[in-house]
Amino acid sequence: ASHEIPEPEDAAKDGGRTEEHNGPGGGRAEDAQRAKEAGVRAEEHRGPGCGSPDKGELGGYGGLEAQLPGAGVAEVQQLDAALRKAEWFHRAVPILSIVASSLGFSLQALMVKKLVNSGFGTFQVILARGSIQGAFCLGLLALSPMPVRDWLGTQPVQVRMLCLRGLLGFCGIAFGFQAISRLPLGDAATLMQSAPVWSSMMAMCFLGERWHCTEVFCAFGALLGVALVMRPAPLALLLDGHAAVRAPDAAADGQRLLGSIFALCGAMAAGGVYVLVRWLGTVV
């Protein structure tokens, strides 16, 4: 609860009563003096002729005033503004990181598509990507003060979870690159971006995180979008109509279906990676 600043007259009366109670030169005269000083500070803040401070004005700073009893209202307001900025930055950094990560994955998919169209095999691309990523990770670990024996964790459960995370990461990349080689780039990227839906489902099952109504509706909307991108034969017939049905191309339909399955498997593996990283960062 916020501490209301006493009026100067009330502070003076309280000081007089304290003086009468304790007698001349009593031990609590300094309490009355502090109350008077608090009243003078409140008067200076409000200006002459102003009434009592608005309750809503000081209500938001009650916790800070309790922790900083000697600070004025202006100092409390400045501190509160700084704390609000720090809180906004703390919330914005993860969101901006996700945006940057999505942009990086999109550029990666574009480069993979160009390489595959140029004649490179999918696993050649995976090998090149993994080699460069591994070199960067080894360099950063070598520069860190962490001993080599602790690079994969200090506990057996950490080693197992990191190995599982590496396996899921490889599956996600391999399935994703296979999907890119068989689907149009936009369709493959859209299907692989369903990873947050699968990760939230896994987090609910394995981490005990709760789902809210808005998240449930968004998940159903995302799955509906996945179905529209995959366009299975019954759905395509329903959407296009009988007049727009072309002669079936079994090979093209098979490649599209296989690419869609690869993309969904890659998204599920990526969702599992997110859950494992979260578990390693908060549980272990």
PDB file of N, CA and C in Angstrom, residues 60-132:
ATOM      1  N   GLY A  60       0.878   4.292  -7.773  1.00  0.00           N
ATOM      2  CA  GLY A  60       1.733   3.377  -8.514  1.00  0.00           C
ATOM      3  C   GLY A  60       3.125   3.272  -7.945  1.00  0.00           C
ATOM      4  N   TYR A  61       3.506   4.147  -7.023  1.00  0.00           N
ATOM      5  CA  TYR A  61       4.858   4.145  -6.504  1.00  0.00           C
ATOM      6  C   TYR A  61       4.907   3.722  -5.043  1.00  0.00           C
ATOM      7  N   GLY A  62       3.837   3.111  -4.561  1.00  0.00           N
ATOM      8  CA  GLY A  62       3.804   2.763  -3.149  1.00  0.00           C
ATOM      9  C   GLY A  62       4.904   1.804  -2.763  1.00  0.00           C
ATOM     10  N   GLY A  63       5.154   0.790  -3.617  1.00  0.00           N
ATOM     11  CA  GLY A  63       6.197  -0.171  -3.295  1.00  0.00           C
ATOM     12  C   GLY A  63       7.568   0.461  -3.258  1.00  0.00           C
ATOM     13  N   LEU A  64       7.833   1.376  -4.215  1.00  0.00           N
ATOM     14  CA  LEU A  64       9.126   2.039  -4.238  1.00  0.00           C
ATOM     15  C   LEU A  64       9.280   2.975  -3.051  1.00  0.00           C
ATOM     16  N   GLU A  65       8.199   3.688  -2.664  1.00  0.00           N
ATOM     17  CA  GLU A  65       8.279   4.589  -1.514  1.00  0.00           C
ATOM     18  C   GLU A  65       8.541   3.815  -0.235  1.00  0.00           C
ATOM     19  N   ALA A  66       7.963   2.605  -0.160  1.00  0.00           N
ATOM     20  CA  ALA A  66       8.214   1.799   1.038  1.00  0.00           C
ATOM     21  C   ALA A  66       9.672   1.365   1.116  1.00  0.00           C
ATOM     22  N   GLN A  67      10.294   1.099  -0.055  1.00  0.00           N
ATOM     23  CA  GLN A  67      11.683   0.682  -0.072  1.00  0.00           C
ATOM     24  C   GLN A  67      12.632   1.866   0.033  1.00  0.00           C
ATOM     25  N   LEU A  68      12.182   3.052  -0.415  1.00  0.00           N
ATOM     26  CA  LEU A  68      13.017   4.247  -0.384  1.00  0.00           C
ATOM     27  C   LEU A  68      12.299   5.345   0.407  1.00  0.00           C
ATOM     28  N   PRO A  69      12.226   5.215   1.717  1.00  0.00           N
ATOM     29  CA  PRO A  69      11.453   6.196   2.492  1.00  0.00           C
ATOM     30  C   PRO A  69      12.042   7.588   2.458  1.00  0.00           C
ATOM     31  N   GLY A  70      13.340   7.731   2.179  1.00  0.00           N
ATOM     32  CA  GLY A  70      13.950   9.049   2.181  1.00  0.00           C
ATOM     33  C   GLY A  70      13.934   9.740   0.842  1.00  0.00           C
ATOM     34  N   ALA A  71      13.411   9.081  -0.234  1.00  0.00           N
ATOM     35  CA  ALA A  71      13.420   9.662  -1.569  1.00  0.00           C
ATOM     36  C   ALA A  71      12.173  10.505  -1.784  1.00  0.00           C
ATOM     37  N   GLY A  72      12.320  11.558  -2.600  1.00  0.00           N
ATOM     38  CA  GLY A  72      11.181  12.377  -2.947  1.00  0.00           C
ATOM     39  C   GLY A  72      10.352  11.739  -4.047  1.00  0.00           C
ATOM     40  N   VAL A  73       9.221  12.375  -4.341  1.00  0.00           N
ATOM     41  CA  VAL A  73       8.306  11.830  -5.349  1.00  0.00           C
ATOM     42  C   VAL A  73       8.957  11.837  -6.723  1.00  0.00           C
ATOM     43  N   ALA A  74       9.704  12.891  -7.068  1.00  0.00           N
ATOM     44  CA  ALA A  74      10.346  12.972  -8.381  1.00  0.00           C
ATOM     45  C   ALA A  74      11.363  11.853  -8.562  1.00  0.00           C
ATOM     46  N   GLU A  75      12.150  11.587  -7.513  1.00  0.00           N
ATOM     47  CA  GLU A  75      13.129  10.509  -7.609  1.00  0.00           C
ATOM     48  C   GLU A  75      12.454   9.160  -7.775  1.00  0.00           C
ATOM     49  N   VAL A  76      11.340   8.951  -7.067  1.00  0.00           N
ATOM     50  CA  VAL A  76      10.605   7.690  -7.187  1.00  0.00           C
ATOM     51  C   VAL A  76      10.042   7.529  -8.592  1.00  0.00           C
ATOM     52  N   GLN A  77       9.518   8.634  -9.156  1.00  0.00           N
ATOM     53  CA  GLN A  77       8.988   8.561 -10.513  1.00  0.00           C
ATOM     54  C   GLN A  77      10.074   8.243 -11.533  1.00  0.00           C
ATOM     55  N   GLN A  78      11.242   8.847 -11.382  1.00  0.00           N
ATOM     56  CA  GLN A  78      12.348   8.561 -12.289  1.00  0.00           C
ATOM     57  C   GLN A  78      12.784   7.110 -12.193  1.00  0.00           C
ATOM     58  N   LEU A  79      12.864   6.602 -10.971  1.00  0.00           N
ATOM     59  CA  LEU A  79      13.254   5.208 -10.786  1.00  0.00           C
ATOM     60  C   LEU A  79      12.219   4.267 -11.377  1.00  0.00           C
ATOM     61  N   ASP A  80      10.931   4.605 -11.197  1.00  0.00           N
ATOM     62  CA  ASP A  80       9.888   3.768 -11.756  1.00  0.00           C
ATOM     63  C   ASP A  80       9.937   3.766 -13.285  1.00  0.00           C
ATOM     64  N   ALA A  81      10.204   4.918 -13.895  1.00  0.00           N
ATOM     65  CA  ALA A  81      10.321   4.974 -15.356  1.00  0.00           C
ATOM     66  C   ALA A  81      11.489   4.133 -15.851  1.00  0.00           C
ATOM     67  N   ALA A  82      12.607   4.172 -15.123  1.00  0.00           N
ATOM     68  CA  ALA A  82      13.760   3.356 -15.510  1.00  0.00           C
ATOM     69  C   ALA A  82      13.449   1.869 -15.405  1.00  0.00           C
ATOM     70  N   LEU A  83      12.716   1.488 -14.352  1.00  0.00           N
ATOM     71  CA  LEU A  83      12.351   0.084 -14.192  1.00  0.00           C
ATOM     72  C   LEU A  83      11.404  -0.371 -15.291  1.00  0.00           C
ATOM     73  N   ARG A  84      10.488   0.512 -15.695  1.00  0.00           N
ATOM     74  CA  ARG A  84       9.562   0.159 -16.776  1.00  0.00           C
ATOM     75  C   ARG A  84      10.305  -0.024 -18.093  1.00  0.00           C
ATOM     76  N   LYS A  85      11.297   0.824 -18.381  1.00  0.00           N
ATOM     77  CA  LYS A  85      12.094   0.663 -19.590  1.00  0.00           C
ATOM     78  C   LYS A  85      12.877  -0.637 -19.566  1.00  0.00           C
ATOM     79  N   ALA A  86      13.445  -0.965 -18.416  1.00  0.00           N
ATOM     80  CA  ALA A  86      14.194  -2.220 -18.302  1.00  0.00           C
ATOM     81  C   ALA A  86      13.281  -3.418 -18.497  1.00  0.00           C
ATOM     82  N   GLU A  87      12.061  -3.348 -17.972  1.00  0.00           N
ATOM     83  CA  GLU A  87      11.113  -4.444 -18.146  1.00  0.00           C
ATOM     84  C   GLU A  87      10.704  -4.590 -19.611  1.00  0.00           C
ATOM     85  N   TRP A  88      10.469  -3.446 -20.293  1.00  0.00           N
ATOM     86  CA  TRP A  88      10.131  -3.502 -21.712  1.00  0.00           C
ATOM     87  C   TRP A  88      11.267  -4.115 -22.510  1.00  0.00           C
ATOM     88  N   PHE A  89      12.507  -3.722 -22.203  1.00  0.00           N
ATOM     89  CA  PHE A  89      13.651  -4.286 -22.925  1.00  0.00           C
ATOM     90  C   PHE A  89      13.765  -5.778 -22.666  1.00  0.00           C
ATOM     91  N   HIS A  90      13.515  -6.199 -21.426  1.00  0.00           N
ATOM     92  CA  HIS A  90      13.598  -7.614 -21.084  1.00  0.00           C
ATOM     93  C   HIS A  90      12.558  -8.428 -21.850  1.00  0.00           C
ATOM     94  N   ARG A  91      11.386  -7.836 -22.104  1.00  0.00           N
ATOM     95  CA  ARG A  91      10.357  -8.547 -22.856  1.00  0.00           C
ATOM     96  C   ARG A  91      10.588  -8.468 -24.360  1.00  0.00           C
ATOM     97  N   ALA A  92      11.179  -7.379 -24.828  1.00  0.00           N
ATOM     98  CA  ALA A  92      11.341  -7.184 -26.269  1.00  0.00           C
ATOM     99  C   ALA A  92      12.470  -8.019 -26.838  1.00  0.00           C
ATOM    100  N   VAL A  93      13.508  -8.285 -26.059  1.00  0.00           N
ATOM    101  CA  VAL A  93      14.663  -9.013 -26.589  1.00  0.00           C
ATOM    102  C   VAL A  93      14.289 -10.413 -27.084  1.00  0.00           C
ATOM    103  N   PRO A  94      13.527 -11.231 -26.336  1.00  0.00           N
ATOM    104  CA  PRO A  94      13.155 -12.546 -26.886  1.00  0.00           C
ATOM    105  C   PRO A  94      12.324 -12.451 -28.160  1.00  0.00           C
ATOM    106  N   ILE A  95      11.402 -11.480 -28.236  1.00  0.00           N
ATOM    107  CA  ILE A  95      10.577 -11.345 -29.434  1.00  0.00           C
ATOM    108  C   ILE A  95      11.421 -10.945 -30.629  1.00  0.00           C
ATOM    109  N   LEU A  96      12.318  -9.991 -30.429  1.00  0.00           N
ATOM    110  CA  LEU A  96      13.204  -9.592 -31.520  1.00  0.00           C
ATOM    111  C   LEU A  96      14.139 -10.726 -31.926  1.00  0.00           C
ATOM    112  N   SER A  97      14.545 -11.535 -30.984  1.00  0.00           N
ATOM    113  CA  SER A  97      15.397 -12.686 -31.308  1.00  0.00           C
ATOM    114  C   SER A  97      14.652 -13.694 -32.179  1.00  0.00           C
ATOM    115  N   ILE A  98      13.363 -13.903 -31.869  1.00  0.00           N
ATOM    116  CA  ILE A  98      12.564 -14.823 -32.690  1.00  0.00           C
ATOM    117  C   ILE A  98      12.410 -14.281 -34.104  1.00  0.00           C
ATOM    118  N   VAL A  99      12.181 -12.963 -34.218  1.00  0.00           N
ATOM    119  CA  VAL A  99      12.057 -12.355 -35.550  1.00  0.00           C
ATOM    120  C   VAL A  99      13.353 -12.518 -36.337  1.00  0.00           C
ATOM    121  N   ALA A 100      14.497 -12.245 -35.688  1.00  0.00           N
ATOM    122  CA  ALA A 100      15.784 -12.400 -36.369  1.00  0.00           C
ATOM    123  C   ALA A 100      16.032 -13.864 -36.752  1.00  0.00           C
ATOM    124  N   SER A 101      15.647 -14.785 -35.875  1.00  0.00           N
ATOM    125  CA  SER A 101      15.811 -16.204 -36.180  1.00  0.00           C
ATOM    126  C   SER A 101      14.959 -16.619 -37.381  1.00  0.00           C
ATOM    127  N   SER A 102      13.715 -16.138 -37.438  1.00  0.00           N
ATOM    128  CA  SER A 102      12.851 -16.466 -38.575  1.00  0.00           C
ATOM    129  C   SER A 102      13.426 -15.911 -39.880  1.00  0.00           C
ATOM    130  N   LEU A 103      13.969 -14.700 -39.820  1.00  0.00           N
ATOM    131  CA  LEU A 103      14.593 -14.121 -41.011  1.00  0.00           C
ATOM    132  C   LEU A 103      15.797 -14.948 -41.452  1.00  0.00           C
ATOM    133  N   GLY A 104      16.599 -15.381 -40.479  1.00  0.00           N
ATOM    134  CA  GLY A 104      17.753 -16.213 -40.822  1.00  0.00           C
ATOM    135  C   GLY A 104      17.355 -17.540 -41.443  1.00  0.00           C
ATOM    136  N   PHE A 105      16.325 -18.188 -40.893  1.00  0.00           N
ATOM    137  CA  PHE A 105      15.869 -19.451 -41.461  1.00  0.00           C
ATOM    138  C   PHE A 105      15.297 -19.256 -42.866  1.00  0.00           C
ATOM    139  N   SER A 106      14.636 -18.129 -43.103  1.00  0.00           N
ATOM    140  CA  SER A 106      14.101 -17.862 -44.435  1.00  0.00           C
ATOM    141  C   SER A 106      15.226 -17.695 -45.455  1.00  0.00           C
ATOM    142  N   LEU A 107      16.267 -16.954 -45.079  1.00  0.00           N
ATOM    143  CA  LEU A 107      17.422 -16.810 -45.969  1.00  0.00           C
ATOM    144  C   LEU A 107      18.118 -18.148 -46.185  1.00  0.00           C
ATOM    145  N   GLN A 108      18.187 -18.964 -45.139  1.00  0.00           N
ATOM    146  CA  GLN A 108      18.776 -20.288 -45.284  1.00  0.00           C
ATOM    147  C   GLN A 108      17.981 -21.136 -46.264  1.00  0.00           C
ATOM    148  N   ALA A 109      16.661 -21.105 -46.181  1.00  0.00           N
ATOM    149  CA  ALA A 109      15.832 -21.878 -47.103  1.00  0.00           C
ATOM    150  C   ALA A 109      16.034 -21.412 -48.544  1.00  0.00           C
ATOM    151  N   LEU A 110      16.173 -20.106 -48.744  1.00  0.00           N
ATOM    152  CA  LEU A 110      16.404 -19.582 -50.089  1.00  0.00           C
ATOM    153  C   LEU A 110      17.733 -20.088 -50.657  1.00  0.00           C
ATOM    154  N   MET A 111      18.774 -20.082 -49.835  1.00  0.00           N
ATOM    155  CA  MET A 111      20.077 -20.557 -50.301  1.00  0.00           C
ATOM    156  C   MET A 111      20.056 -22.053 -50.575  1.00  0.00           C
ATOM    157  N   VAL A 112      19.355 -22.809 -49.730  1.00  0.00           N
ATOM    158  CA  VAL A 112      19.261 -24.258 -49.957  1.00  0.00           C
ATOM    159  C   VAL A 112      18.541 -24.543 -51.274  1.00  0.00           C
ATOM    160  N   LYS A 113      17.465 -23.794 -51.535  1.00  0.00           N
ATOM    161  CA  LYS A 113      16.723 -23.997 -52.785  1.00  0.00           C
ATOM    162  C   LYS A 113      17.601 -23.709 -53.996  1.00  0.00           C
ATOM    163  N   LYS A 114      18.382 -22.649 -53.947  1.00  0.00           N
ATOM    164  CA  LYS A 114      19.270 -22.321 -55.065  1.00  0.00           C
ATOM    165  C   LYS A 114      20.350 -23.377 -55.234  1.00  0.00           C
ATOM    166  N   LEU A 115      20.900 -23.872 -54.133  1.00  0.00           N
ATOM    167  CA  LEU A 115      21.938 -24.899 -54.232  1.00  0.00           C
ATOM    168  C   LEU A 115      21.388 -26.207 -54.787  1.00  0.00           C
ATOM    169  N   VAL A 116      20.202 -26.602 -54.333  1.00  0.00           N
ATOM    170  CA  VAL A 116      19.602 -27.845 -54.828  1.00  0.00           C
ATOM    171  C   VAL A 116      19.278 -27.725 -56.309  1.00  0.00           C
ATOM    172  N   ASN A 117      18.756 -26.561 -56.717  1.00  0.00           N
ATOM    173  CA  ASN A 117      18.468 -26.360 -58.139  1.00  0.00           C
ATOM    174  C   ASN A 117      19.742 -26.328 -58.981  1.00  0.00           C
ATOM    175  N   SER A 118      20.874 -26.000 -58.344  1.00  0.00           N
ATOM    176  CA  SER A 118      22.145 -25.967 -59.071  1.00  0.00           C
ATOM    177  C   SER A 118      22.784 -27.335 -59.196  1.00  0.00           C
ATOM    178  N   GLY A 119      22.210 -28.344 -58.555  1.00  0.00           N
ATOM    179  CA  GLY A 119      22.732 -29.699 -58.704  1.00  0.00           C
ATOM    180  C   GLY A 119      23.352 -30.279 -57.456  1.00  0.00           C
ATOM    181  N   PHE A 120      23.404 -29.540 -56.356  1.00  0.00           N
ATOM    182  CA  PHE A 120      23.958 -30.079 -55.117  1.00  0.00           C
ATOM    183  C   PHE A 120      22.947 -31.021 -54.463  1.00  0.00           C
ATOM    184  N   GLY A 121      23.471 -32.065 -53.830  1.00  0.00           N
ATOM    185  CA  GLY A 121      22.617 -32.964 -53.090  1.00  0.00           C
ATOM    186  C   GLY A 121      22.217 -32.374 -51.744  1.00  0.00           C
ATOM    187  N   THR A 122      21.101 -32.871 -51.233  1.00  0.00           N
ATOM    188  CA  THR A 122      20.603 -32.328 -49.970  1.00  0.00           C
ATOM    189  C   THR A 122      21.580 -32.554 -48.834  1.00  0.00           C
ATOM    190  N   PHE A 123      22.162 -33.738 -48.758  1.00  0.00           N
ATOM    191  CA  PHE A 123      23.060 -34.037 -47.651  1.00  0.00           C
ATOM    192  C   PHE A 123      24.423 -33.374 -47.832  1.00  0.00           C
ATOM    193  N   GLN A 124      24.775 -32.999 -49.042  1.00  0.00           N
ATOM    194  CA  GLN A 124      25.957 -32.164 -49.216  1.00  0.00           C
ATOM    195  C   GLN A 124      25.759 -30.804 -48.560  1.00  0.00           C
ATOM    196  N   VAL A 125      24.584 -30.251 -48.755  1.00  0.00           N
ATOM    197  CA  VAL A 125      24.274 -28.966 -48.133  1.00  0.00           C
ATOM    198  C   VAL A 125      24.252 -29.105 -46.615  1.00  0.00           C
ATOM    199  N   ILE A 126      23.673 -30.191 -46.122  1.00  0.00           N
ATOM    200  CA  ILE A 126      23.620 -30.410 -44.667  1.00  0.00           C
ATOM    201  C   ILE A 126      25.029 -30.541 -44.096  1.00  0.00           C
ATOM    202  N   LEU A 127      25.919 -31.257 -44.814  1.00  0.00           N
ATOM    203  CA  LEU A 127      27.293 -31.421 -44.344  1.00  0.00           C
ATOM    204  C   LEU A 127      28.020 -30.081 -44.283  1.00  0.00           C
ATOM    205  N   ALA A 128      27.864 -29.258 -45.319  1.00  0.00           N
ATOM    206  CA  ALA A 128      28.523 -27.949 -45.317  1.00  0.00           C
ATOM    207  C   ALA A 128      27.993 -27.073 -44.185  1.00  0.00           C
ATOM    208  N   ARG A 129      26.683 -27.072 -44.011  1.00  0.00           N
ATOM    209  CA  ARG A 129      26.097 -26.256 -42.942  1.00  0.00           C
ATOM    210  C   ARG A 129      26.573 -26.723 -41.576  1.00  0.00           C
ATOM    211  N   GLY A 130      26.534 -28.046 -41.346  1.00  0.00           N
ATOM    212  CA  GLY A 130      26.952 -28.568 -40.049  1.00  0.00           C
ATOM    213  C   GLY A 130      28.422 -28.331 -39.761  1.00  0.00           C
ATOM    214  N   SER A 131      29.273 -28.409 -40.794  1.00  0.00           N
ATOM    215  CA  SER A 131      30.707 -28.193 -40.593  1.00  0.00           C
ATOM    216  C   SER A 131      30.983 -26.754 -40.176  1.00  0.00           C
ATOM    217  N   ILE A 132      30.349 -25.802 -40.855  1.00  0.00           N
ATOM    218  CA  ILE A 132      30.560 -24.393 -40.504  1.00  0.00           C
ATOM    219  C   ILE A 132      30.010 -24.104 -39.113  1.00  0.00           C
TER     220      ILE A 132
END
